[in-house]
Amino acid sequence: MPSPAPHGRLGHTIRPDATLTILSEACGLNNGPVLVVHGGAWAIPDDMVEAHLNGARNAIAAGWRVLESGGSALDAVEESVVVMENDEAFDAGRGSFLNREGKVQLDSLIMDGGTLRAGGVGCVEHIANPIRAARKVLSESPHVYFVAEGAERFAQEHGIPLCENEDLIIPREIERLRAFQASAASGKEKENLFAPAISHDTVGAVALDRSGNIAAGTSTGGTLNKAPGRLGDSSLIGCGCYADNQSAAVSTTGWGEPIMKFVLAKWAADRVASGNLPQWVADEAMNYLKDRVNGHGGIILLDSQGHFGISHNTPRMAWALRTSAKLESGVNRE
């Protein structure tokens, strides 16, 4: 089925980046591996752009080594996300936002498009790489999701070492939380934590391997000063992450509550299954998110033919992609 004309749901014309569109179409012709990562959609300041680009490129390098050697899409996604969880530039793993009690709470999901198996963990405080724990859930549990102490107990029982929560906290985030809470206590105008200018450095990856299987993974530290126990979209199946060989692998980032309301990752995958190219679907998803509930964020998606989409309705989003022919990265769609 041919793709429809590129117009938003409410009639807003969208202009996909020509380079991305051409490269996406070309990738769909070669059946080789494809890897796409994102490092969060927000107004990344100029002095932080290079750190975000380097982090995305390092993630691509790690995942591509897996794919290039004949490894699975699932392994490539896991390795890519681990690199970004270990990078303090992003809101995932060490260096994540602190909740209102001054703790790091992490969420992650990984999904295999070939089997529809998925694994997720939420509200974990003592796991440095929650994507590793999520992968253990996928591979070694009949369940899909574990939270809090139960997730940590499962992880430890399956060889994932636990850490102190203090090991995940860095001075930058202590100061960020202190400044926000002091401002709120003084009665000054409260900062909108969900505004596009505020960091939403959730990380994610989607991959296609040589066997034609796709996978997706997403990991996050959530939002600054969040209530303990709050979950966003990132680790919820079909919201922040989804993969099905018959449609697409998807990872989202941004303001989680609106994304959850649309089950946006599954929303996008379903439109790929209906015959639309992923780049058009990515742009349409961002238009719909904005038009319907004034939401903001970003999305990456990839089908089993190698067509991909990258889009965001925030000022910037760190992303990178790799195919057998190309290596690209950026922070916006020019």
mmCIF file of C-alpha atoms in Angstrom:
data_model
loop_
_atom_site.group_PDB
_atom_site.id
_atom_site.type_symbol
_atom_site.label_atom_id
_atom_site.label_comp_id
_atom_site.label_asym_id
_atom_site.label_seq_id
_atom_site.Cartn_x
_atom_site.Cartn_y
_atom_site.Cartn_z
ATOM 1 C CA MET A 1 0.000 0.000 0.000
ATOM 2 C CA PRO A 2 1.528 3.384 -0.899
ATOM 3 C CA SER A 3 2.085 5.929 1.860
ATOM 4 C CA PRO A 4 -0.425 8.755 2.105
ATOM 5 C CA ALA A 5 0.526 12.330 1.465
ATOM 6 C CA PRO A 6 2.597 13.765 4.324
ATOM 7 C CA HIS A 7 -0.003 15.768 6.225
ATOM 8 C CA GLY A 8 -0.640 15.786 9.960
ATOM 9 C CA ARG A 9 -3.826 14.344 11.436
ATOM 10 C CA LEU A 10 -5.381 17.783 11.758
ATOM 11 C CA GLY A 11 -4.169 19.024 8.408
ATOM 12 C CA HIS A 12 -0.792 20.382 9.465
ATOM 13 C CA THR A 13 1.743 19.984 6.688
ATOM 14 C CA ILE A 14 4.940 18.294 7.821
ATOM 15 C CA ARG A 15 8.275 18.406 6.087
ATOM 16 C CA PRO A 16 10.356 15.300 6.746
ATOM 17 C CA ASP A 17 14.079 15.789 6.481
ATOM 18 C CA ALA A 18 14.975 14.934 2.885
ATOM 19 C CA THR A 19 18.257 13.253 3.804
ATOM 20 C CA LEU A 20 16.594 10.991 6.348
ATOM 21 C CA THR A 21 13.781 10.122 3.968
ATOM 22 C CA ILE A 22 16.136 9.219 1.104
ATOM 23 C CA LEU A 23 18.411 7.225 3.407
ATOM 24 C CA SER A 24 15.442 5.407 4.932
ATOM 25 C CA GLU A 25 14.169 4.390 1.513
ATOM 26 C CA ALA A 26 17.636 3.254 0.468
ATOM 27 C CA CYS A 27 18.058 1.177 3.627
ATOM 28 C CA GLY A 28 14.888 -0.686 2.782
ATOM 29 C CA LEU A 29 16.513 -2.034 -0.360
ATOM 30 C CA ASN A 30 19.499 -3.808 1.101
ATOM 31 C CA ASN A 31 18.292 -6.173 3.854
ATOM 32 C CA GLY A 32 21.422 -5.402 5.891
ATOM 33 C CA PRO A 33 21.531 -4.513 9.571
ATOM 34 C CA VAL A 34 20.211 -1.131 10.691
ATOM 35 C CA LEU A 35 20.589 0.533 14.080
ATOM 36 C CA VAL A 36 18.990 3.771 15.314
ATOM 37 C CA VAL A 37 19.393 5.338 18.774
ATOM 38 C CA HIS A 38 18.083 8.429 20.537
ATOM 39 C CA GLY A 39 19.239 10.275 23.636
ATOM 40 C CA GLY A 40 16.156 12.286 24.534
ATOM 41 C CA ALA A 41 14.046 15.058 23.017
ATOM 42 C CA TRP A 42 14.181 18.547 24.516
ATOM 43 C CA ALA A 43 15.842 21.954 24.060
ATOM 44 C CA ILE A 44 19.405 20.673 24.383
ATOM 45 C CA PRO A 45 21.608 23.727 25.164
ATOM 46 C CA ASP A 46 24.393 24.531 22.748
ATOM 47 C CA ASP A 47 27.071 23.694 25.313
ATOM 48 C CA MET A 48 25.606 20.200 25.788
ATOM 49 C CA VAL A 49 25.135 19.269 22.138
ATOM 50 C CA GLU A 50 28.539 17.673 21.643
ATOM 51 C CA ALA A 51 28.196 15.518 24.771
ATOM 52 C CA HIS A 52 24.833 14.243 23.537
ATOM 53 C CA LEU A 53 26.162 13.558 20.045
ATOM 54 C CA ASN A 54 29.200 11.738 21.413
ATOM 55 C CA GLY A 55 26.971 9.634 23.632
ATOM 56 C CA ALA A 56 24.698 8.690 20.741
ATOM 57 C CA ARG A 57 27.682 7.853 18.525
ATOM 58 C CA ASN A 58 29.263 5.703 21.221
ATOM 59 C CA ALA A 59 25.975 3.850 21.615
ATOM 60 C CA ILE A 60 25.798 3.252 17.864
ATOM 61 C CA ALA A 61 29.374 1.940 17.848
ATOM 62 C CA ALA A 62 28.616 -0.569 20.609
ATOM 63 C CA GLY A 63 25.423 -1.837 19.011
ATOM 64 C CA TRP A 64 26.908 -1.972 15.538
ATOM 65 C CA ARG A 65 29.745 -4.213 16.703
ATOM 66 C CA VAL A 66 27.090 -6.746 17.672
ATOM 67 C CA LEU A 67 25.191 -6.501 14.383
ATOM 68 C CA GLU A 68 28.320 -6.487 12.238
ATOM 69 C CA SER A 69 29.482 -9.732 13.811
ATOM 70 C CA GLY A 70 26.137 -11.398 13.097
ATOM 71 C CA GLY A 71 24.616 -10.820 16.537
ATOM 72 C CA SER A 72 20.943 -10.335 17.255
ATOM 73 C CA ALA A 73 18.945 -7.133 17.184
ATOM 74 C CA LEU A 74 18.069 -7.760 20.834
ATOM 75 C CA ASP A 75 21.742 -7.894 21.838
ATOM 76 C CA ALA A 76 22.523 -4.777 19.789
ATOM 77 C CA VAL A 77 19.732 -2.802 21.449
ATOM 78 C CA GLU A 78 20.854 -3.889 24.898
ATOM 79 C CA GLU A 79 24.482 -2.925 24.306
ATOM 80 C CA SER A 80 23.551 0.440 22.797
ATOM 81 C CA VAL A 81 21.323 1.330 25.728
ATOM 82 C CA VAL A 82 23.914 0.240 28.291
ATOM 83 C CA VAL A 83 26.379 2.733 26.834
ATOM 84 C CA MET A 84 23.886 5.568 27.260
ATOM 85 C CA GLU A 85 22.907 4.428 30.765
ATOM 86 C CA ASN A 86 26.592 4.695 31.678
ATOM 87 C CA ASP A 87 26.885 8.168 30.150
ATOM 88 C CA GLU A 88 26.097 10.941 32.640
ATOM 89 C CA ALA A 89 24.936 13.227 29.839
ATOM 90 C CA PHE A 90 21.641 11.317 29.719
ATOM 91 C CA ASP A 91 18.699 10.790 32.080
ATOM 92 C CA ALA A 92 19.263 7.054 32.382
ATOM 93 C CA GLY A 93 21.407 5.115 34.840
ATOM 94 C CA ARG A 94 24.010 7.105 36.742
ATOM 95 C CA GLY A 95 23.390 10.851 36.484
ATOM 96 C CA SER A 96 19.600 10.560 36.216
ATOM 97 C CA PHE A 97 17.167 13.080 37.657
ATOM 98 C CA LEU A 98 16.419 12.770 41.365
ATOM 99 C CA ASN A 99 12.920 12.278 42.703
ATOM 100 C CA ARG A 100 11.557 14.589 45.392
ATOM 101 C CA GLU A 101 13.215 12.481 48.102
ATOM 102 C CA GLY A 102 16.608 12.853 46.445
ATOM 103 C CA LYS A 103 16.817 9.329 45.065
ATOM 104 C CA VAL A 104 17.352 7.893 41.597
ATOM 105 C CA GLN A 105 14.527 5.593 40.429
ATOM 106 C CA LEU A 106 15.003 3.908 37.066
ATOM 107 C CA ASP A 107 12.685 2.262 34.518
ATOM 108 C CA SER A 108 13.490 0.213 31.410
ATOM 109 C CA LEU A 109 11.919 -2.111 28.829
ATOM 110 C CA ILE A 110 13.293 -4.270 26.016
ATOM 111 C CA MET A 111 11.249 -6.182 23.421
ATOM 112 C CA ASP A 112 11.969 -8.803 20.748
ATOM 113 C CA GLY A 113 9.974 -8.362 17.551
ATOM 114 C CA GLY A 114 10.398 -11.960 16.458
ATOM 115 C CA THR A 115 8.857 -13.592 19.517
ATOM 116 C CA LEU A 116 6.969 -10.649 21.065
ATOM 117 C CA ARG A 117 8.729 -11.435 24.315
ATOM 118 C CA ALA A 118 9.391 -8.385 26.482
ATOM 119 C CA GLY A 119 10.995 -7.608 29.802
ATOM 120 C CA GLY A 120 10.654 -4.524 31.939
ATOM 121 C CA VAL A 121 11.626 -3.133 35.328
ATOM 122 C CA GLY A 122 10.294 -0.054 37.074
ATOM 123 C CA CYS A 123 11.189 2.090 40.092
ATOM 124 C CA VAL A 124 14.494 0.319 40.718
ATOM 125 C CA GLU A 125 16.961 2.142 42.951
ATOM 126 C CA HIS A 126 19.920 -0.246 43.138
ATOM 127 C CA ILE A 127 20.562 -1.355 39.532
ATOM 128 C CA ALA A 128 23.081 0.662 37.503
ATOM 129 C CA ASN A 129 21.932 -0.763 34.158
ATOM 130 C CA PRO A 130 18.202 -1.457 34.271
ATOM 131 C CA ILE A 131 18.211 -2.557 30.617
ATOM 132 C CA ARG A 132 20.335 -5.558 31.733
ATOM 133 C CA ALA A 133 17.697 -6.454 34.317
ATOM 134 C CA ALA A 134 14.937 -5.974 31.738
ATOM 135 C CA ARG A 135 16.750 -8.357 29.385
ATOM 136 C CA LYS A 136 16.913 -10.971 32.154
ATOM 137 C CA VAL A 137 13.164 -10.633 32.642
ATOM 138 C CA LEU A 138 12.637 -11.179 28.916
ATOM 139 C CA SER A 139 14.977 -14.163 28.700
ATOM 140 C CA GLU A 140 14.552 -15.929 32.029
ATOM 141 C CA SER A 141 11.086 -15.162 33.394
ATOM 142 C CA PRO A 142 7.555 -16.135 32.349
ATOM 143 C CA HIS A 143 6.528 -12.633 33.407
ATOM 144 C CA VAL A 144 6.927 -9.351 31.541
ATOM 145 C CA TYR A 145 7.382 -6.790 34.296
ATOM 146 C CA PHE A 146 8.846 -6.419 37.781
ATOM 147 C CA VAL A 147 8.926 -3.310 39.964
ATOM 148 C CA ALA A 148 10.840 -1.912 42.919
ATOM 149 C CA GLU A 149 12.139 -4.477 45.446
ATOM 150 C CA GLY A 150 10.740 -7.402 43.486
ATOM 151 C CA ALA A 151 12.628 -6.284 40.380
ATOM 152 C CA GLU A 152 15.843 -5.892 42.329
ATOM 153 C CA ARG A 153 15.436 -9.302 43.964
ATOM 154 C CA PHE A 154 14.835 -10.919 40.570
ATOM 155 C CA ALA A 155 17.847 -9.152 39.083
ATOM 156 C CA GLN A 156 20.165 -10.213 41.890
ATOM 157 C CA GLU A 157 18.936 -13.803 41.688
ATOM 158 C CA HIS A 158 19.816 -13.779 37.988
ATOM 159 C CA GLY A 159 23.334 -12.433 38.262
ATOM 160 C CA ILE A 160 22.769 -8.665 38.065
ATOM 161 C CA PRO A 161 24.818 -6.942 40.785
ATOM 162 C CA LEU A 162 23.091 -4.387 42.996
ATOM 163 C CA CYS A 163 24.622 -1.034 43.894
ATOM 164 C CA GLU A 164 23.979 1.705 46.410
ATOM 165 C CA ASN A 165 21.580 4.402 45.292
ATOM 166 C CA GLU A 166 24.301 6.930 46.112
ATOM 167 C CA ASP A 167 26.425 5.364 43.363
ATOM 168 C CA LEU A 168 23.866 6.600 40.805
ATOM 169 C CA ILE A 169 23.746 10.188 42.095
ATOM 170 C CA ILE A 170 26.043 12.936 40.798
ATOM 171 C CA PRO A 171 26.596 16.491 42.123
ATOM 172 C CA ARG A 172 24.941 18.107 39.101
ATOM 173 C CA GLU A 173 21.638 16.469 39.909
ATOM 174 C CA ILE A 174 21.850 17.198 43.641
ATOM 175 C CA GLU A 175 22.206 20.881 42.793
ATOM 176 C CA ARG A 176 19.464 20.761 40.179
ATOM 177 C CA LEU A 177 16.997 19.291 42.680
ATOM 178 C CA ARG A 178 18.066 21.692 45.438
ATOM 179 C CA ALA A 179 17.565 24.715 43.180
ATOM 180 C CA PHE A 180 14.143 23.544 42.038
ATOM 181 C CA GLN A 181 12.868 22.766 45.511
ATOM 182 C CA ALA A 182 14.224 26.067 46.891
ATOM 183 C CA SER A 183 12.472 27.970 44.124
ATOM 184 C CA ALA A 184 9.207 26.164 44.810
ATOM 185 C CA ALA A 185 9.467 26.754 48.564
ATOM 186 C CA SER A 186 10.083 30.474 48.069
ATOM 187 C CA GLY A 187 6.783 30.843 46.235
ATOM 188 C CA LYS A 188 8.384 31.865 42.967
ATOM 189 C CA GLU A 189 6.722 30.870 39.721
ATOM 190 C CA LYS A 190 7.064 27.136 39.445
ATOM 191 C CA GLU A 191 9.025 25.708 36.584
ATOM 192 C CA ASN A 192 7.030 23.491 34.255
ATOM 193 C CA LEU A 193 8.890 20.211 34.549
ATOM 194 C CA PHE A 194 7.219 18.897 31.414
ATOM 195 C CA ALA A 195 8.077 21.872 29.193
ATOM 196 C CA PRO A 196 10.085 21.131 26.032
ATOM 197 C CA ALA A 197 12.959 23.190 27.429
ATOM 198 C CA ILE A 198 13.367 20.822 30.391
ATOM 199 C CA SER A 199 15.612 17.808 29.975
ATOM 200 C CA HIS A 200 13.908 14.596 28.880
ATOM 201 C CA ASP A 201 17.057 12.569 28.280
ATOM 202 C CA THR A 202 15.397 9.174 28.118
ATOM 203 C CA VAL A 203 17.469 6.880 25.888
ATOM 204 C CA GLY A 204 16.418 4.238 23.404
ATOM 205 C CA ALA A 205 17.444 2.053 20.482
ATOM 206 C CA VAL A 206 15.856 0.051 17.661
ATOM 207 C CA ALA A 207 17.701 -2.514 15.555
ATOM 208 C CA LEU A 208 17.346 -4.856 12.581
ATOM 209 C CA ASP A 209 19.715 -7.822 12.369
ATOM 210 C CA ARG A 210 20.884 -10.021 9.479
ATOM 211 C CA SER A 211 18.145 -12.551 10.195
ATOM 212 C CA GLY A 212 15.460 -9.946 9.622
ATOM 213 C CA ASN A 213 14.438 -9.626 13.265
ATOM 214 C CA ILE A 214 13.848 -6.272 14.927
ATOM 215 C CA ALA A 215 14.016 -5.209 18.585
ATOM 216 C CA ALA A 216 13.566 -2.104 20.697
ATOM 217 C CA GLY A 217 14.679 -0.867 24.108
ATOM 218 C CA THR A 218 14.074 2.250 26.216
ATOM 219 C CA SER A 219 15.558 3.355 29.551
ATOM 220 C CA THR A 220 15.025 6.400 31.768
ATOM 221 C CA GLY A 221 15.436 8.064 35.135
ATOM 222 C CA GLY A 222 12.102 9.824 34.735
ATOM 223 C CA THR A 223 11.420 13.446 35.599
ATOM 224 C CA LEU A 224 13.009 15.848 38.074
ATOM 225 C CA ASN A 225 11.371 15.983 41.520
ATOM 226 C CA LYS A 226 8.910 13.242 40.570
ATOM 227 C CA ALA A 227 6.830 11.585 43.240
ATOM 228 C CA PRO A 228 8.397 8.330 44.459
ATOM 229 C CA GLY A 229 6.871 5.434 42.564
ATOM 230 C CA ARG A 230 5.914 7.475 39.505
ATOM 231 C CA LEU A 231 6.224 5.589 36.207
ATOM 232 C CA GLY A 232 6.333 7.272 32.824
ATOM 233 C CA ASP A 233 5.920 5.834 29.366
ATOM 234 C CA SER A 234 9.452 4.553 28.833
ATOM 235 C CA SER A 235 9.166 1.128 30.409
ATOM 236 C CA LEU A 236 5.508 0.455 29.593
ATOM 237 C CA ILE A 237 4.989 -1.957 26.706
ATOM 238 C CA GLY A 238 3.370 -0.195 23.739
ATOM 239 C CA CYS A 239 3.869 3.259 25.252
ATOM 240 C CA GLY A 240 7.580 4.013 25.317
ATOM 241 C CA CYS A 241 8.749 0.824 23.643
ATOM 242 C CA TYR A 242 7.385 -1.833 21.285
ATOM 243 C CA ALA A 243 8.649 -4.324 18.698
ATOM 244 C CA ASP A 244 6.903 -6.699 16.293
ATOM 245 C CA ASN A 245 8.468 -8.093 13.122
ATOM 246 C CA GLN A 246 5.108 -7.661 11.403
ATOM 247 C CA SER A 247 5.036 -3.912 12.052
ATOM 248 C CA ALA A 248 7.943 -1.993 13.606
ATOM 249 C CA ALA A 249 10.336 -1.513 16.493
ATOM 250 C CA VAL A 250 9.692 1.769 18.313
ATOM 251 C CA SER A 251 11.228 3.815 21.132
ATOM 252 C CA THR A 252 9.804 7.130 22.338
ATOM 253 C CA THR A 253 11.009 9.957 24.556
ATOM 254 C CA GLY A 254 9.486 13.102 26.032
ATOM 255 C CA TRP A 255 6.600 13.970 28.329
ATOM 256 C CA GLY A 256 5.459 10.550 29.444
ATOM 257 C CA GLU A 257 1.873 11.108 30.519
ATOM 258 C CA PRO A 258 0.527 12.167 27.078
ATOM 259 C CA ILE A 259 2.549 9.418 25.396
ATOM 260 C CA MET A 260 0.941 6.841 27.694
ATOM 261 C CA LYS A 261 -2.550 8.084 26.885
ATOM 262 C CA PHE A 262 -2.026 7.245 23.215
ATOM 263 C CA VAL A 263 -0.009 4.043 23.758
ATOM 264 C CA LEU A 264 2.130 5.863 21.222
ATOM 265 C CA ALA A 265 4.699 3.203 20.352
ATOM 266 C CA LYS A 266 1.969 0.693 19.455
ATOM 267 C CA TRP A 267 0.008 3.478 17.707
ATOM 268 C CA ALA A 268 3.007 4.072 15.465
ATOM 269 C CA ALA A 269 3.727 0.379 14.869
ATOM 270 C CA ASP A 270 0.134 -0.214 13.806
ATOM 271 C CA ARG A 271 0.391 2.502 11.180
ATOM 272 C CA VAL A 272 3.534 0.933 9.755
ATOM 273 C CA ALA A 273 1.668 -2.385 9.600
ATOM 274 C CA SER A 274 -1.036 -0.616 7.587
ATOM 275 C CA GLY A 275 1.494 0.170 4.865
ATOM 276 C CA ASN A 276 2.887 3.582 5.805
ATOM 277 C CA LEU A 277 6.604 4.298 5.684
ATOM 278 C CA PRO A 278 8.185 4.770 9.133
ATOM 279 C CA GLN A 279 9.378 8.323 8.431
ATOM 280 C CA TRP A 280 5.850 9.449 7.630
ATOM 281 C CA VAL A 281 4.519 7.635 10.693
ATOM 282 C CA ALA A 282 7.149 9.244 12.934
ATOM 283 C CA ASP A 283 6.176 12.731 11.802
ATOM 284 C CA GLU A 284 2.483 11.918 12.047
ATOM 285 C CA ALA A 285 2.935 10.634 15.595
ATOM 286 C CA MET A 286 4.567 13.885 16.690
ATOM 287 C CA ASN A 287 1.844 15.952 15.012
ATOM 288 C CA TYR A 288 -0.871 13.887 16.681
ATOM 289 C CA LEU A 289 0.795 14.127 20.087
ATOM 290 C CA LYS A 290 0.974 17.907 19.830
ATOM 291 C CA ASP A 291 -2.440 18.506 18.258
ATOM 292 C CA ARG A 292 -4.471 16.240 20.505
ATOM 293 C CA VAL A 293 -3.001 16.795 23.989
ATOM 294 C CA ASN A 294 -0.273 19.420 23.509
ATOM 295 C CA GLY A 295 2.333 16.737 24.142
ATOM 296 C CA HIS A 296 5.953 16.876 23.120
ATOM 297 C CA GLY A 297 8.702 14.377 22.582
ATOM 298 C CA GLY A 298 10.503 12.305 20.002
ATOM 299 C CA ILE A 299 10.340 8.902 18.362
ATOM 300 C CA ILE A 300 12.498 6.454 16.431
ATOM 301 C CA LEU A 301 11.089 3.458 14.577
ATOM 302 C CA LEU A 302 12.304 0.777 12.220
ATOM 303 C CA ASP A 303 10.579 -1.915 10.172
ATOM 304 C CA SER A 304 11.875 -5.341 9.190
ATOM 305 C CA GLN A 305 12.749 -4.114 5.674
ATOM 306 C CA GLY A 306 15.144 -1.539 7.086
ATOM 307 C CA HIS A 307 12.982 1.557 6.619
ATOM 308 C CA PHE A 308 13.305 3.856 9.612
ATOM 309 C CA GLY A 309 11.789 7.063 10.951
ATOM 310 C CA ILE A 310 13.220 9.755 13.227
ATOM 311 C CA SER A 311 11.112 12.677 14.410
ATOM 312 C CA HIS A 312 10.580 15.080 17.306
ATOM 313 C CA ASN A 313 8.462 18.144 18.033
ATOM 314 C CA THR A 314 10.935 19.587 20.548
ATOM 315 C CA PRO A 315 13.740 21.976 19.585
ATOM 316 C CA ARG A 316 16.286 19.159 19.518
ATOM 317 C CA MET A 317 16.716 15.406 19.945
ATOM 318 C CA ALA A 318 20.030 13.587 19.973
ATOM 319 C CA TRP A 319 19.989 10.683 17.496
ATOM 320 C CA ALA A 320 22.315 8.504 15.497
ATOM 321 C CA LEU A 321 21.871 5.775 12.889
ATOM 322 C CA ARG A 322 24.071 3.188 11.243
ATOM 323 C CA THR A 323 23.670 0.979 8.200
ATOM 324 C CA SER A 324 26.192 -0.952 6.149
ATOM 325 C CA ALA A 325 26.553 2.144 3.974
ATOM 326 C CA LYS A 326 26.000 5.119 6.298
ATOM 327 C CA LEU A 327 26.750 6.568 9.713
ATOM 328 C CA GLU A 328 24.723 9.675 10.597
ATOM 329 C CA SER A 329 23.991 11.632 13.767
ATOM 330 C CA GLY A 330 22.392 14.918 14.734
ATOM 331 C CA VAL A 331 20.254 16.869 17.172
ATOM 332 C CA ASN A 332 17.556 18.190 14.834
ATOM 333 C CA ARG A 333 15.889 17.762 11.443
ATOM 334 C CA GLU A 334 17.145 20.548 9.224
#
